[in-house]
mmCIF file with all atom_site columns, C-alpha atoms in Angstrom:
data_model
loop_
_atom_site.group_PDB
_atom_site.id
_atom_site.type_symbol
_atom_site.label_atom_id
_atom_site.label_alt_id
_atom_site.label_comp_id
_atom_site.label_asym_id
_atom_site.label_entity_id
_atom_site.label_seq_id
_atom_site.pdbx_PDB_ins_code
_atom_site.Cartn_x
_atom_site.Cartn_y
_atom_site.Cartn_z
_atom_site.occupancy
_atom_site.B_iso_or_equiv
_atom_site.pdbx_formal_charge
_atom_site.auth_seq_id
_atom_site.auth_comp_id
_atom_site.auth_asym_id
_atom_site.auth_atom_id
_atom_site.pdbx_PDB_model_num
ATOM 1  C CA . GLY A 1 1  ? -5.124 19.895  8.294   1.00 83.00 ? 291 GLY A CA 1
ATOM 2  C CA . ILE A 1 2  ? -2.895 17.035  9.290   1.00 82.00 ? 292 ILE A CA 1
ATOM 3  C CA . LEU A 1 3  ? -5.773 14.938  10.639  1.00 84.00 ? 293 LEU A CA 1
ATOM 4  C CA . ALA A 1 4  ? -7.645 15.108  7.319   1.00 90.00 ? 294 ALA A CA 1
ATOM 5  C CA . ALA A 1 5  ? -4.454 14.216  5.448   1.00 88.00 ? 295 ALA A CA 1
ATOM 6  C CA . ARG A 1 6  ? -3.898 11.211  7.712   1.00 90.00 ? 296 ARG A CA 1
ATOM 7  C CA . VAL A 1 7  ? -7.473 10.026  7.072   1.00 92.00 ? 297 VAL A CA 1
ATOM 8  C CA . ASP A 1 8  ? -7.001 10.484  3.305   1.00 94.00 ? 298 ASP A CA 1
ATOM 9  C CA . ARG A 1 9  ? -3.721 8.568   3.466   1.00 94.00 ? 299 ARG A CA 1
ATOM 10 C CA . GLY A 1 10 ? -5.417 5.716   5.326   1.00 94.00 ? 300 GLY A CA 1
ATOM 11 C CA . LEU A 1 11 ? -8.163 5.536   2.712   1.00 95.00 ? 301 LEU A CA 1
ATOM 12 C CA . ASP A 1 12 ? -5.576 5.547   -0.079  1.00 96.00 ? 302 ASP A CA 1
ATOM 13 C CA . MET A 1 13 ? -3.705 2.707   1.621   1.00 96.00 ? 303 MET A CA 1
ATOM 14 C CA . LEU A 1 14 ? -6.950 0.714   1.819   1.00 96.00 ? 304 LEU A CA 1
ATOM 15 C CA . ARG A 1 15 ? -7.613 1.379   -1.884  1.00 95.00 ? 305 ARG A CA 1
ATOM 16 C CA . ILE A 1 16 ? -4.139 0.071   -2.705  1.00 97.00 ? 306 ILE A CA 1
ATOM 17 C CA . ALA A 1 17 ? -4.735 -2.949  -0.451  1.00 96.00 ? 307 ALA A CA 1
ATOM 18 C CA . GLU A 1 18 ? -7.929 -3.728  -2.365  1.00 95.00 ? 308 GLU A CA 1
ATOM 19 C CA . ALA A 1 19 ? -6.090 -3.411  -5.696  1.00 96.00 ? 309 ALA A CA 1
ATOM 20 C CA . LEU A 1 20 ? -3.380 -5.753  -4.371  1.00 96.00 ? 310 LEU A CA 1
ATOM 21 C CA . ARG A 1 21 ? -6.028 -8.222  -3.217  1.00 95.00 ? 311 ARG A CA 1
ATOM 22 C CA . ALA A 1 22 ? -7.704 -8.194  -6.636  1.00 94.00 ? 312 ALA A CA 1
ATOM 23 C CA . TYR A 1 23 ? -4.351 -8.656  -8.379  1.00 96.00 ? 313 TYR A CA 1
ATOM 24 C CA . ALA A 1 24 ? -3.468 -11.589 -6.107  1.00 95.00 ? 314 ALA A CA 1
ATOM 25 C CA . ALA A 1 25 ? -6.896 -13.169 -6.665  1.00 94.00 ? 315 ALA A CA 1
ATOM 26 C CA . GLU A 1 26 ? -6.312 -13.093 -10.411 1.00 94.00 ? 316 GLU A CA 1
ATOM 27 C CA . LYS A 1 27 ? -2.609 -13.990 -10.536 1.00 95.00 ? 317 LYS A CA 1
ATOM 28 C CA . ALA A 1 28 ? -2.240 -16.064 -7.316  1.00 95.00 ? 318 ALA A CA 1
ATOM 29 C CA . ALA A 1 29 ? 0.600  -13.777 -6.173  1.00 96.00 ? 319 ALA A CA 1
ATOM 30 C CA . PHE A 1 30 ? 1.215  -10.180 -5.231  1.00 97.00 ? 320 PHE A CA 1
ATOM 31 C CA . PRO A 1 31 ? 2.922  -7.947  -7.808  1.00 97.00 ? 321 PRO A CA 1
ATOM 32 C CA . ASP A 1 32 ? 6.650  -7.334  -7.613  1.00 96.00 ? 322 ASP A CA 1
ATOM 33 C CA . LYS A 1 33 ? 6.042  -3.575  -7.618  1.00 96.00 ? 323 LYS A CA 1
ATOM 34 C CA . LEU A 1 34 ? 3.068  -1.234  -7.308  1.00 95.00 ? 324 LEU A CA 1
ATOM 35 C CA . ASP A 1 35 ? 3.525  -0.135  -10.921 1.00 93.00 ? 325 ASP A CA 1
ATOM 36 C CA . ASP A 1 36 ? 2.362  -3.624  -11.956 1.00 95.00 ? 326 ASP A CA 1
ATOM 37 C CA . LEU A 1 37 ? -1.180 -2.809  -10.780 1.00 95.00 ? 327 LEU A CA 1
ATOM 38 C CA . THR A 1 38 ? -3.589 -1.851  -13.539 1.00 89.00 ? 328 THR A CA 1
ATOM 39 C CA . LEU A 1 39 ? -5.326 0.742   -11.362 1.00 86.00 ? 329 LEU A CA 1
ATOM 40 C CA . PRO A 1 40 ? -3.703 4.115   -10.737 1.00 88.00 ? 330 PRO A CA 1
ATOM 41 C CA . VAL A 1 41 ? -1.845 4.156   -7.425  1.00 93.00 ? 331 VAL A CA 1
ATOM 42 C CA . PRO A 1 42 ? -2.193 7.393   -5.443  1.00 94.00 ? 332 PRO A CA 1
ATOM 43 C CA . LEU A 1 43 ? 0.780  9.216   -4.008  1.00 93.00 ? 333 LEU A CA 1
ATOM 44 C CA . ASP A 1 44 ? 1.168  9.517   -0.260  1.00 92.00 ? 334 ASP A CA 1
ATOM 45 C CA . VAL A 1 45 ? -0.656 12.763  0.590   1.00 90.00 ? 335 VAL A CA 1
ATOM 46 C CA . LEU A 1 46 ? 1.688  13.445  3.509   1.00 88.00 ? 336 LEU A CA 1
ATOM 47 C CA . THR A 1 47 ? 4.931  13.173  1.551   1.00 87.00 ? 337 THR A CA 1
ATOM 48 C CA . GLY A 1 48 ? 3.855  13.750  -2.062  1.00 91.00 ? 338 GLY A CA 1
ATOM 49 C CA . LYS A 1 49 ? 5.875  10.638  -2.969  1.00 92.00 ? 339 LYS A CA 1
ATOM 50 C CA . PRO A 1 50 ? 4.865  7.072   -3.811  1.00 93.00 ? 340 PRO A CA 1
ATOM 51 C CA . PHE A 1 51 ? 4.136  4.739   -0.938  1.00 95.00 ? 341 PHE A CA 1
ATOM 52 C CA . GLU A 1 52 ? 7.008  2.401   -0.129  1.00 95.00 ? 342 GLU A CA 1
ATOM 53 C CA . TYR A 1 53 ? 6.250  -1.171  -1.198  1.00 97.00 ? 343 TYR A CA 1
ATOM 54 C CA . GLN A 1 54 ? 8.106  -4.348  -0.408  1.00 97.00 ? 344 GLN A CA 1
ATOM 55 C CA . ARG A 1 55 ? 7.241  -7.899  -1.372  1.00 97.00 ? 345 ARG A CA 1
ATOM 56 C CA . ALA A 1 56 ? 8.683  -10.918 0.389   1.00 96.00 ? 346 ALA A CA 1
ATOM 57 C CA . GLY A 1 57 ? 7.094  -14.076 -0.973  1.00 93.00 ? 347 GLY A CA 1
ATOM 58 C CA . ASP A 1 58 ? 3.438  -14.132 0.071   1.00 95.00 ? 348 ASP A CA 1
ATOM 59 C CA . THR A 1 59 ? 3.709  -10.964 2.162   1.00 97.00 ? 349 THR A CA 1
ATOM 60 C CA . VAL A 1 60 ? 3.702  -7.332  1.092   1.00 98.00 ? 350 VAL A CA 1
ATOM 61 C CA . THR A 1 61 ? 4.333  -4.257  3.190   1.00 97.00 ? 351 THR A CA 1
ATOM 62 C CA . LEU A 1 62 ? 2.994  -0.840  2.236   1.00 96.00 ? 352 LEU A CA 1
ATOM 63 C CA . THR A 1 63 ? 4.587  2.004   4.188   1.00 95.00 ? 353 THR A CA 1
ATOM 64 C CA . SER A 1 64 ? 4.038  5.709   4.538   1.00 92.00 ? 354 SER A CA 1
ATOM 65 C CA . PRO A 1 65 ? 7.162  7.036   6.233   1.00 85.00 ? 355 PRO A CA 1
ATOM 66 C CA . ALA A 1 66 ? 6.986  10.241  8.197   1.00 76.00 ? 356 ALA A CA 1
ATOM 67 C CA . LYS A 1 67 ? 9.383  12.536  10.003  1.00 73.00 ? 357 LYS A CA 1
ATOM 68 C CA . SER A 1 68 ? 7.663  11.617  13.255  1.00 74.00 ? 358 SER A CA 1
ATOM 69 C CA . PRO A 1 69 ? 7.040  7.931   14.027  1.00 76.00 ? 359 PRO A CA 1
ATOM 70 C CA . SER A 1 70 ? 3.586  8.832   15.335  1.00 77.00 ? 360 SER A CA 1
ATOM 71 C CA . TYR A 1 71 ? 2.616  9.909   11.793  1.00 80.00 ? 361 TYR A CA 1
ATOM 72 C CA . ALA A 1 72 ? 4.017  6.845   10.004  1.00 87.00 ? 362 ALA A CA 1
ATOM 73 C CA . ALA A 1 73 ? 1.683  4.131   8.744   1.00 92.00 ? 363 ALA A CA 1
ATOM 74 C CA . VAL A 1 74 ? 2.351  0.512   7.796   1.00 93.00 ? 364 VAL A CA 1
ATOM 75 C CA . LEU A 1 75 ? 0.008  -2.011  6.204   1.00 95.00 ? 365 LEU A CA 1
ATOM 76 C CA . VAL A 1 76 ? 1.019  -5.673  5.914   1.00 97.00 ? 366 VAL A CA 1
ATOM 77 C CA . LEU A 1 77 ? -0.884 -8.130  3.705   1.00 96.00 ? 367 LEU A CA 1
ATOM 78 C CA . ARG A 1 78 ? -0.338 -11.869 3.568   1.00 97.00 ? 368 ARG A CA 1
ATOM 79 C CA . LEU A 1 79 ? -1.592 -14.143 0.826   1.00 94.00 ? 369 LEU A CA 1
ATOM 80 C CA . ARG A 1 80 ? -3.410 -17.202 2.118   1.00 88.00 ? 370 ARG A CA 1
ATOM 81 C CA . ARG A 1 81 ? -3.062 -20.401 0.180   1.00 76.00 ? 371 ARG A CA 1
#
């Protein structure tokens, strides 16, 4: 159901966050786009589309949009120097 999908989406977002962290540890910066990661990036299980990704300097935002705001998810990572 929807609850299981939301849990799966959260786990996928954490997997992507770990891949972003590893990338930043190696390159001292986040990638410009998710496609730059060497690991496969899962699709958003709720939409069937890629997660939205935005980079602004040392901050990245990973978003799973949803028709209802209560189902949306946002993860923000900041690179510490």
